[in-house]
Amino acid sequence: MNIKIYSITIIIFHLIMTANLSAQIVLENQEEGENININNPSAFNVSFLSNLNQYPSEGYNDIWAFVDGGGIEYALLGCGNGTSIIRIDNPSLPQEVVFIPGPSSSWRDIKTYDNYAYIVTEGTGSGRGLQIVDLSQLPDTASLVNTIETWFTRAHNIFIDNGYAYVIGTNGGGGMHILNLSDPINPTQSSYYIGSAYIHDVYVWDDTVVACAEDTYDLVDVSNKLNPQLISSSVALPGIYAHSGWMTEDKRYFIACEEFNVRDITVWDLIDRSTWDLSVSSWQLPTGSSIVHNLFVKGNYAHISYYTSGYVVLDISEPTNPQIAGQYDTYPSSDGATYNGAWGCYPFLLSGNTLISDIQTGLYILKFDGEVQTFPLTLSTADGWNMVSVPGTNPAGMGVTDWWPGLTGSVFNYVGGYNIVTTTTPGEGYWMKHTGAQVYNYPAIEIVANNPIAGALGWNLIGGYENSATVSGITTNPPGLVDGPVYGFSGGYTTPATIDPGYGYWIKLSGDGDIILPSSMPMAKVS
């Protein structure tokens, strides 16, 4: 197949978009540092948590996320002149930790591997190529540790899977560079694939790539990283630009986005990977004329940055019949066909929050409320006294006998003293006495918002949520209230490294404030 290097259509498109972004940034510039909380009449099934708009004069582009060793979540926000690393474990109060300068550009893309962020841009100034940022010093700081220009100086996008980075849309050919990250600071190039047209974006899993290649979507076999091979191509649909997309979790359907506002979303059946079967020829929002941008699949939902329509969620439990499940408009002034509003989306945080980057107004932390997420839990209790908690919502009820059926004794919380309780609350810890050891199995506890836990001066008996949270990652608001070790109980007091779902813990505070638990590894896969 002939290589197409930035066709005239794409060049014109990029020029128009750059002009549009610059004009809108000037017209809609807010005072630096101003945060907004839009009372959004079009929002449904989505809760607004916060907005951070520190660089309105620069504008914003893509978004990704990172979780440090202490379980603290961060947004990696692309800005016009670099990348902002923002602490978001308190989602109502995001705080920038450090800013990594980069070439001035309307396009910047970020992905992570191990404790590193990899950043590419189409900028041509100082620091171009591939930036590698060491994130291991978070939450204190992060630092640029390498900038590589060996294989390209400009790139439009990057995807990382299983220890390899796939860099696409580069100068000098527009193909796909496959980089081995076994040495994260000094990657090596395994191959440079040029068997498709200019590649704008990719989706990679295991040894297969979907390349979004201008006119077609191409399936590429990368089992041999030294010699990628084209498997098959979709038909070239009239008028569209094969922009981006994501596979359903069963890896059967590819849900594609085209950015020329002709069909918006198409769905392709890849049950036979030698054939691209067009299952949905066009899906568009029922109102307005907004343009689709990027889409990500999590479970039975597709999370989309939809430019002037903001954040849109589709129910894809039937992939051939997508239905709107939620929306929050980050650009409520218009639903027109312009390249303004929501650029990027990240729905994969363990907290369940979604990150949106809006070109004009920066970072949004949102919560999609339309999906009931559950997780299983096995809780072992000992003969005698136990410190326990409830990490979510029990479909059977929140009473003590719903959580611990057959219990004959009382359950106590602690609020300045011990009190008998009959109902339970996530985040609160309890004392409970058993006659004999017992194991409780909960097949589907419903996940609740991981809100900060209200604490008081002195000792507090708390519990965690659906994830194991590191004790070292616990913070407070105001900061610095933790006064000494955190204690668990297993026949006697212990000083655990983690706060685990279903168990209770003592924590002492030097004043009133909120206790903020970091996210960490999930106890089980969320369904």
Coordinates of C-alpha atoms in Angstrom, one line a residue:
M1 CA 0.0 0.0 0.0
N2 CA 1.3 3.4 -0.9
I3 CA 2.3 5.7 2.0
K4 CA 0.4 9.0 2.2
I5 CA 2.4 11.6 4.1
Y6 CA 0.0 14.3 5.4
S7 CA -2.4 14.5 2.5
I8 CA -3.6 17.9 1.4
T9 CA -6.9 17.3 3.2
I10 CA -5.2 16.6 6.5
I11 CA -2.9 19.6 6.2
I12 CA -5.9 21.9 5.6
F13 CA -7.8 20.3 8.4
H14 CA -4.9 20.9 10.9
L15 CA -4.5 24.5 9.8
I16 CA -8.2 25.1 10.2
M17 CA -8.2 23.5 13.6
T18 CA -5.1 25.4 14.8
A19 CA -6.7 28.7 13.8
N20 CA -10.0 27.8 15.4
L21 CA -8.3 26.8 18.7
S22 CA -6.3 30.0 18.8
A23 CA -9.3 32.2 18.1
Q24 CA -11.4 30.5 20.7
I25 CA -8.7 30.6 23.4
V26 CA -8.5 34.4 22.8
L27 CA -12.2 34.9 22.7
E28 CA -13.0 32.7 25.7
N29 CA -10.0 33.4 27.8
Q30 CA -10.6 33.3 31.6
E31 CA -8.4 34.8 34.3
E32 CA -5.5 32.5 35.0
G33 CA -6.3 30.1 37.8
E34 CA -10.1 30.6 37.7
N35 CA -12.1 27.5 38.4
I36 CA -15.6 27.0 37.2
N37 CA -18.5 24.9 38.3
I38 CA -21.0 24.9 35.5
N39 CA -24.6 24.4 36.6
N40 CA -25.1 22.3 33.5
P41 CA -28.7 21.9 32.4
S42 CA -27.8 19.2 29.8
A43 CA -26.0 17.0 32.3
F44 CA -27.6 13.6 33.2
N45 CA -26.2 10.6 34.9
V46 CA -22.9 12.5 35.4
S47 CA -21.8 14.4 38.5
F48 CA -19.5 17.4 38.4
L49 CA -16.7 17.0 41.0
S50 CA -14.3 19.9 40.0
N51 CA -12.7 21.9 37.3
L52 CA -9.1 23.3 37.2
N53 CA -8.2 25.9 34.6
Q54 CA -4.7 27.2 35.3
Y55 CA -3.5 27.9 31.8
P56 CA -6.4 29.4 29.9
S57 CA -4.1 31.5 27.7
E58 CA -2.2 28.4 26.5
G59 CA -5.2 26.1 26.0
Y60 CA -5.3 22.4 26.5
N61 CA -5.2 19.1 24.6
D62 CA -5.1 15.5 25.7
I63 CA -5.3 13.8 29.1
W64 CA -4.0 10.6 30.7
A65 CA -3.6 9.4 34.3
F66 CA -1.1 7.8 36.7
V67 CA -1.3 6.2 40.1
D68 CA 1.8 6.3 42.3
G69 CA 3.2 3.6 44.7
G70 CA 1.0 5.0 47.5
G71 CA -2.1 4.7 45.5
I72 CA -2.5 8.4 44.9
E73 CA -4.2 9.3 41.5
Y74 CA -2.9 12.0 39.2
A75 CA -4.1 13.6 36.0
L76 CA -1.5 14.2 33.3
L77 CA -2.9 17.2 31.4
G78 CA -1.5 18.3 28.0
C79 CA -1.3 22.1 27.8
G80 CA -0.2 24.4 25.0
N81 CA 3.4 24.7 26.4
G82 CA 3.9 21.5 28.3
T83 CA 2.3 18.9 30.6
S84 CA 0.7 19.6 34.0
I85 CA 0.8 16.8 36.6
I86 CA -2.1 17.2 38.9
R87 CA -2.9 15.4 42.2
I88 CA -6.5 14.3 42.2
D89 CA -6.9 12.0 45.2
N90 CA -9.2 14.6 46.6
P91 CA -11.3 15.0 43.4
S92 CA -13.1 18.2 44.7
L93 CA -9.7 20.0 45.1
P94 CA -7.2 19.0 42.3
Q95 CA -3.8 20.5 42.8
E96 CA -0.9 20.8 40.4
V97 CA 2.3 19.1 41.6
V98 CA 4.7 20.1 38.8
F99 CA 4.6 21.4 35.3
I100 CA 6.9 19.8 32.6
P101 CA 7.6 22.4 29.9
G102 CA 7.5 21.3 26.2
P103 CA 7.4 22.7 22.7
S104 CA 4.5 25.0 22.0
S105 CA 1.7 23.1 20.2
S106 CA -2.0 22.5 20.0
W107 CA -1.3 18.8 20.0
R108 CA 0.2 16.8 22.8
D109 CA -0.3 13.2 23.7
I110 CA 0.7 11.4 26.9
K111 CA 0.9 7.7 28.0
T112 CA 2.5 6.0 31.0
Y113 CA 4.5 2.8 31.6
D114 CA 6.0 1.7 34.9
N115 CA 6.9 4.9 36.7
Y116 CA 7.3 7.0 33.6
A117 CA 5.3 9.2 31.4
Y118 CA 6.0 9.4 27.6
I119 CA 5.0 12.6 25.9
V120 CA 4.9 13.4 22.2
T121 CA 3.9 16.6 20.4
E122 CA 3.7 18.2 17.0
G123 CA 5.6 21.2 18.3
T124 CA 8.9 22.1 16.7
G125 CA 10.6 24.1 19.4
S126 CA 13.1 23.1 22.1
G127 CA 12.3 19.7 23.7
R128 CA 10.7 18.1 20.7
G129 CA 10.7 14.4 20.0
L130 CA 9.9 11.9 22.8
Q131 CA 9.9 13.3 26.3
I132 CA 10.4 10.8 29.2
V133 CA 9.3 12.0 32.6
D134 CA 10.2 10.1 35.9
L135 CA 7.1 9.9 38.1
S136 CA 8.7 7.9 40.9
Q137 CA 9.2 10.9 43.1
L138 CA 5.5 11.7 43.3
P139 CA 3.7 13.1 45.3
D140 CA 6.6 15.5 45.8
T141 CA 7.7 16.1 42.2
A142 CA 8.4 14.6 38.8
S143 CA 11.2 15.4 36.4
L144 CA 12.1 15.2 32.8
V145 CA 14.9 12.5 32.5
N146 CA 15.3 12.2 28.7
T147 CA 14.3 13.7 25.4
I148 CA 14.9 11.6 22.3
E149 CA 14.9 12.8 18.7
T150 CA 16.6 9.7 17.2
W151 CA 13.7 8.5 15.1
F152 CA 11.4 11.5 14.9
T153 CA 11.1 15.0 16.1
R154 CA 7.3 15.4 15.8
A155 CA 4.6 12.9 16.5
H156 CA 0.8 13.1 16.7
N157 CA 0.1 10.2 19.1
I158 CA 1.4 7.4 21.3
F159 CA 0.0 4.2 22.6
I160 CA 1.7 1.8 25.1
D161 CA 0.9 -1.9 25.5
N162 CA 2.8 -4.7 27.2
G163 CA 6.2 -2.9 27.4
Y164 CA 6.2 -1.4 23.9
A165 CA 5.4 2.1 22.8
Y166 CA 3.7 2.7 19.4
V167 CA 4.4 6.2 18.2
I168 CA 2.4 7.4 15.2
G169 CA 1.8 10.3 13.0
T170 CA 5.5 11.3 12.9
N171 CA 7.4 13.5 10.6
G172 CA 9.4 11.6 7.9
G173 CA 6.8 9.1 6.9
G174 CA 3.7 9.1 9.2
G175 CA 4.0 5.4 9.9
M176 CA 4.3 3.5 13.2
H177 CA 7.5 3.4 15.3
I178 CA 7.5 0.4 17.7
L179 CA 9.8 1.2 20.7
N180 CA 11.0 -1.4 23.2
L181 CA 10.7 0.0 26.8
S182 CA 12.6 -2.7 28.6
D183 CA 15.0 0.2 29.5
P184 CA 12.3 2.8 30.3
I185 CA 14.6 5.8 30.1
N186 CA 16.5 4.6 27.0
P187 CA 14.0 2.9 24.7
T188 CA 15.2 1.2 21.5
Q189 CA 13.3 0.9 18.2
S190 CA 12.2 -2.5 17.2
S191 CA 10.8 -1.5 13.8
Y192 CA 9.1 1.2 11.8
Y193 CA 5.9 0.0 10.0
I194 CA 5.0 1.8 6.8
G195 CA 2.5 -0.7 5.4
S196 CA -0.5 1.6 5.8
A197 CA -1.4 5.2 4.9
Y198 CA -0.5 8.1 7.4
I199 CA -1.5 6.6 10.8
H200 CA -3.3 9.1 13.0
D201 CA -4.0 6.8 16.1
V202 CA -3.8 3.2 17.1
Y203 CA -5.4 0.8 19.5
V204 CA -3.2 -2.1 20.6
W205 CA -3.8 -5.3 22.5
D206 CA -1.5 -8.3 22.9
D207 CA 0.0 -8.7 19.4
T208 CA -2.6 -6.9 17.3
V209 CA -2.9 -3.2 16.3
V210 CA -5.8 -1.3 14.8
A211 CA -4.2 1.5 12.8
C212 CA -6.5 4.5 12.0
A213 CA -4.9 5.2 8.7
E214 CA -6.6 8.1 7.0
D215 CA -9.1 6.4 4.7
T216 CA -9.2 2.9 6.3
Y217 CA -8.9 1.1 9.6
D218 CA -6.1 -1.5 9.3
L219 CA -5.5 -4.6 11.4
V220 CA -1.7 -5.2 11.8
D221 CA 0.0 -8.3 13.3
V222 CA 2.8 -7.2 15.6
S223 CA 3.6 -10.6 17.2
N224 CA 7.0 -10.2 15.6
K225 CA 7.9 -6.7 16.7
L226 CA 10.8 -6.7 14.2
N227 CA 8.5 -7.3 11.2
P228 CA 4.8 -6.1 11.6
Q229 CA 2.4 -7.4 8.9
L230 CA -0.8 -6.0 7.6
I231 CA -3.7 -8.5 8.2
S232 CA -6.7 -6.7 6.7
S233 CA -8.3 -3.3 6.0
S234 CA -11.8 -1.8 6.2
V235 CA -13.5 -0.3 3.2
A236 CA -12.8 3.4 2.7
L237 CA -16.1 5.0 3.6
P238 CA -16.9 8.2 1.5
G239 CA -16.1 11.5 3.2
I240 CA -14.7 10.1 6.5
Y241 CA -11.3 10.4 8.2
A242 CA -10.3 7.2 10.1
H243 CA -9.4 9.1 13.3
S244 CA -9.4 6.9 16.4
G245 CA -11.3 4.2 18.2
W246 CA -11.3 1.4 20.8
M247 CA -12.1 -2.3 20.9
T248 CA -14.9 -3.7 23.0
E249 CA -13.6 -5.8 26.0
D250 CA -14.3 -9.1 24.2
K251 CA -12.2 -7.8 21.3
R252 CA -14.9 -8.5 18.8
Y253 CA -16.1 -5.0 17.8
F254 CA -14.1 -1.9 17.0
I255 CA -15.9 1.3 17.8
A256 CA -14.4 4.0 15.5
C257 CA -14.5 7.8 15.5
E258 CA -14.2 9.9 12.4
E259 CA -13.5 13.6 12.8
F260 CA -14.9 15.1 9.7
N261 CA -18.5 15.1 11.1
V262 CA -19.9 12.9 8.3
R263 CA -20.8 9.7 10.2
D264 CA -19.2 10.4 13.7
I265 CA -19.2 6.8 15.0
T266 CA -19.0 3.5 13.2
V267 CA -19.0 0.0 14.6
W268 CA -17.0 -2.8 12.9
D269 CA -17.4 -6.5 13.6
L270 CA -14.0 -8.2 13.6
I271 CA -15.1 -11.8 14.5
D272 CA -13.3 -12.8 11.3
R273 CA -10.1 -10.7 11.3
S274 CA -9.7 -11.0 7.6
T275 CA -12.9 -9.1 7.1
W276 CA -14.2 -5.8 8.4
D277 CA -18.0 -6.0 8.7
L278 CA -19.7 -2.6 9.1
S279 CA -22.3 -3.3 11.8
V280 CA -23.2 0.3 12.4
S281 CA -22.7 2.6 9.4
S282 CA -23.3 5.9 11.4
W283 CA -24.2 7.0 14.9
Q284 CA -24.5 10.7 15.8
L285 CA -25.9 12.6 18.7
P286 CA -29.6 13.3 18.2
T287 CA -29.2 17.1 18.7
G288 CA -26.7 19.6 17.6
S289 CA -23.9 19.2 15.1
S290 CA -20.9 18.6 17.3
I291 CA -17.9 16.6 16.2
V292 CA -16.8 13.4 17.8
H293 CA -13.1 13.2 19.0
N294 CA -11.8 10.3 21.2
L295 CA -13.6 7.2 22.6
F296 CA -12.6 4.7 25.2
V297 CA -14.4 1.5 26.2
K298 CA -14.8 0.4 29.8
G299 CA -17.1 -2.5 30.5
N300 CA -20.4 -2.0 28.7
Y301 CA -19.9 1.7 28.2
A302 CA -18.0 3.9 25.7
H303 CA -16.7 7.2 27.2
I304 CA -16.3 9.9 24.7
S305 CA -14.9 13.4 24.4
Y306 CA -17.3 14.9 21.9
Y307 CA -15.9 18.4 21.4
T308 CA -18.7 21.0 21.8
S309 CA -21.1 18.4 23.4
G310 CA -18.5 17.7 26.1
Y311 CA -18.4 14.3 27.8
V312 CA -20.8 11.7 26.4
V313 CA -21.3 8.1 27.6
L314 CA -22.8 5.4 25.4
D315 CA -24.3 2.1 26.6
I316 CA -22.7 -0.5 24.3
S317 CA -24.0 -3.6 26.0
E318 CA -25.4 -4.2 22.5
P319 CA -22.5 -2.8 20.4
T320 CA -24.6 -2.7 17.3
N321 CA -27.2 -0.5 19.0
P322 CA -25.5 2.2 21.1
Q323 CA -27.7 4.2 23.4
I324 CA -26.9 7.5 25.3
A325 CA -26.3 6.7 28.9
G326 CA -24.9 10.0 30.3
Q327 CA -23.5 13.4 29.4
Y328 CA -21.9 16.5 30.8
D329 CA -21.3 19.4 28.5
T330 CA -18.0 21.2 29.3
Y331 CA -18.7 23.7 26.5
P332 CA -22.3 24.7 27.0
S333 CA -22.2 27.8 24.9
S334 CA -22.5 25.8 21.6
D335 CA -23.1 22.4 20.1
G336 CA -21.9 23.5 16.8
A337 CA -19.5 21.8 14.4
T338 CA -16.3 23.5 15.7
Y339 CA -13.1 22.1 17.2
N340 CA -13.8 23.5 20.7
G341 CA -14.7 21.9 24.0
A342 CA -13.8 18.4 25.2
W343 CA -10.6 17.0 23.6
G344 CA -9.6 14.1 25.8
C345 CA -11.2 11.5 28.1
Y346 CA -9.8 9.1 30.7
P347 CA -12.3 6.7 32.4
F348 CA -10.0 4.1 33.8
L349 CA -9.3 5.4 37.3
L350 CA -9.8 2.9 40.2
S351 CA -11.7 5.7 42.0
G352 CA -14.3 5.4 39.2
N353 CA -13.9 9.1 38.3
T354 CA -13.6 10.3 34.7
L355 CA -11.1 12.9 33.5
I356 CA -11.9 15.3 30.7
S357 CA -9.6 17.8 29.1
D358 CA -11.4 20.8 27.6
I359 CA -9.5 22.9 25.1
Q360 CA -10.7 26.2 26.6
T361 CA -11.3 25.4 30.3
G362 CA -8.9 22.7 31.3
L363 CA -9.3 19.6 33.6
Y364 CA -12.7 18.3 34.6
I365 CA -13.2 15.6 37.2
L366 CA -16.6 13.9 36.6
K367 CA -18.4 10.9 37.9
F368 CA -20.6 8.7 35.6
D369 CA -23.5 7.7 37.7
G370 CA -25.3 5.5 35.3
E371 CA -23.4 2.3 35.9
V372 CA -23.7 0.2 39.0
Q373 CA -20.2 -1.3 39.5
T374 CA -19.7 -4.2 41.8
F375 CA -16.9 -6.2 43.2
P376 CA -16.7 -9.5 45.2
L377 CA -15.3 -9.8 48.7
T378 CA -14.4 -12.6 51.1
L379 CA -14.1 -11.5 54.7
S380 CA -12.6 -13.7 57.4
T381 CA -13.5 -13.0 61.0
A382 CA -11.8 -14.6 64.1
D383 CA -13.3 -16.1 67.2
G384 CA -13.7 -13.1 69.6
W385 CA -13.5 -9.4 68.9
N386 CA -13.0 -8.1 65.3
M387 CA -12.6 -4.7 63.8
V388 CA -14.7 -4.6 60.6
S389 CA -16.2 -2.2 58.1
V390 CA -18.5 -2.2 55.1
P391 CA -16.7 -1.1 51.8
G392 CA -19.7 -0.4 49.7
T393 CA -23.5 -1.0 49.4
N394 CA -24.8 -4.5 50.1
P395 CA -27.8 -5.2 47.8
A396 CA -29.3 -7.2 50.6
G397 CA -29.4 -4.0 52.8
M398 CA -27.1 -2.0 55.1
G399 CA -28.2 -3.5 58.4
V400 CA -25.7 -5.3 60.6
T401 CA -27.4 -8.6 60.0
D402 CA -27.4 -8.0 56.3
W403 CA -23.6 -7.8 56.4
W404 CA -23.0 -10.4 59.1
P405 CA -26.0 -12.8 59.1
G406 CA -26.4 -15.0 62.2
L407 CA -24.6 -12.5 64.4
T408 CA -25.8 -12.7 68.0
G409 CA -23.9 -9.9 69.6
S410 CA -23.9 -6.1 69.2
V411 CA -21.9 -4.0 66.7
F412 CA -20.3 -0.8 68.0
N413 CA -18.9 2.4 66.3
Y414 CA -16.8 5.0 68.0
V415 CA -17.7 8.7 68.0
G416 CA -16.0 10.0 71.2
G417 CA -17.2 6.8 72.8
Y418 CA -18.7 3.4 71.9
N419 CA -22.2 3.3 70.5
I420 CA -24.4 0.3 69.4
V421 CA -25.4 0.6 65.8
T422 CA -28.0 -1.4 63.7
T423 CA -27.2 0.1 60.3
T424 CA -23.8 0.6 58.7
T425 CA -22.1 3.3 56.6
P426 CA -19.1 2.9 54.2
G427 CA -16.0 4.5 55.6
E428 CA -16.9 3.9 59.2
G429 CA -15.2 1.1 61.3
Y430 CA -16.9 -1.1 63.8
W431 CA -16.2 -3.5 66.7
M432 CA -18.0 -6.8 66.5
K433 CA -17.6 -10.0 68.6
H434 CA -17.9 -13.6 67.1
T435 CA -18.4 -16.9 68.8
G436 CA -16.1 -19.0 66.5
A437 CA -14.4 -18.0 63.4
Q438 CA -16.5 -17.3 60.3
V439 CA -16.0 -16.5 56.6
Y440 CA -18.4 -14.1 54.8
N441 CA -18.7 -14.2 51.0
Y442 CA -20.2 -11.2 49.2
P443 CA -20.5 -11.9 45.5
A444 CA -21.5 -8.4 44.3
I445 CA -21.0 -5.4 46.6
E446 CA -21.9 -2.1 44.9
I447 CA -19.1 0.4 44.7
V448 CA -19.8 3.8 46.2
A449 CA -18.0 7.1 45.8
N450 CA -14.6 7.0 47.6
N451 CA -15.4 10.2 49.5
P452 CA -13.0 11.6 52.2
I453 CA -13.9 10.3 55.6
A454 CA -14.9 12.9 58.2
G455 CA -12.5 12.7 61.1
A456 CA -12.4 14.3 64.6
L457 CA -9.6 15.3 67.0
G458 CA -8.4 12.1 68.7
W459 CA -9.1 8.5 67.8
N460 CA -11.3 7.6 64.8
L461 CA -12.4 4.1 63.9
I462 CA -12.6 3.9 60.1
G463 CA -12.9 1.5 57.1
G464 CA -11.8 1.5 53.5
Y465 CA -13.6 1.1 50.2
E466 CA -13.4 -1.5 47.4
N467 CA -9.6 -1.1 47.0
S468 CA -6.7 -1.9 49.3
A469 CA -5.2 1.5 50.2
T470 CA -1.7 2.0 51.5
V471 CA -1.4 3.4 54.9
S472 CA 1.6 5.5 53.8
G473 CA -0.6 7.2 51.2
I474 CA -3.2 8.5 53.6
T475 CA -3.5 12.2 53.6
T476 CA -5.8 14.7 55.4
N477 CA -7.5 18.0 54.7
P478 CA -6.1 20.2 56.3
P479 CA -2.8 18.5 55.7
G480 CA -0.7 16.8 58.4
L481 CA -3.4 15.7 60.9
V482 CA -2.3 12.0 61.2
D483 CA -0.9 11.7 64.6
G484 CA 1.1 8.4 64.9
P485 CA 0.6 4.9 63.5
V486 CA -2.6 3.4 62.1
Y487 CA -3.7 0.3 63.9
G488 CA -5.5 -2.8 62.8
F489 CA -6.7 -5.8 65.0
S490 CA -6.0 -9.5 64.6
G491 CA -6.2 -11.0 68.1
G492 CA -4.2 -8.0 69.1
Y493 CA -3.2 -4.6 67.7
T494 CA -1.1 -4.5 64.5
T495 CA 0.4 -1.8 62.4
P496 CA -0.7 -2.8 58.8
A497 CA 0.8 -1.5 55.6
T498 CA -2.6 -1.4 53.9
I499 CA -6.2 -0.7 54.7
D500 CA -8.2 -3.6 53.3
P501 CA -11.9 -3.7 52.3
G502 CA -14.1 -5.2 55.1
Y503 CA -11.8 -4.5 58.0
G504 CA -11.6 -1.6 60.6
Y505 CA -8.7 0.5 61.7
W506 CA -7.8 3.1 64.3
I507 CA -6.4 6.4 63.2
K508 CA -5.5 9.3 65.5
L509 CA -5.8 12.9 64.3
S510 CA -4.4 16.1 65.8
G511 CA -7.5 18.1 64.8
D512 CA -10.8 17.9 63.0
G513 CA -10.6 17.2 59.2
D514 CA -11.1 14.9 56.3
I515 CA -9.2 11.6 56.0
I516 CA -8.4 10.9 52.3
L517 CA -7.6 7.2 51.4
P518 CA -5.5 6.7 48.2
S519 CA -6.7 4.3 45.5
S520 CA -4.6 1.2 45.1
M521 CA -4.8 -2.3 43.6
P522 CA -8.4 -3.6 43.4
M523 CA -9.3 -6.6 45.4
A524 CA -10.9 -8.1 42.3
K525 CA -11.8 -7.1 38.8
V526 CA -14.7 -4.6 38.8
S527 CA -17.6 -6.0 36.8

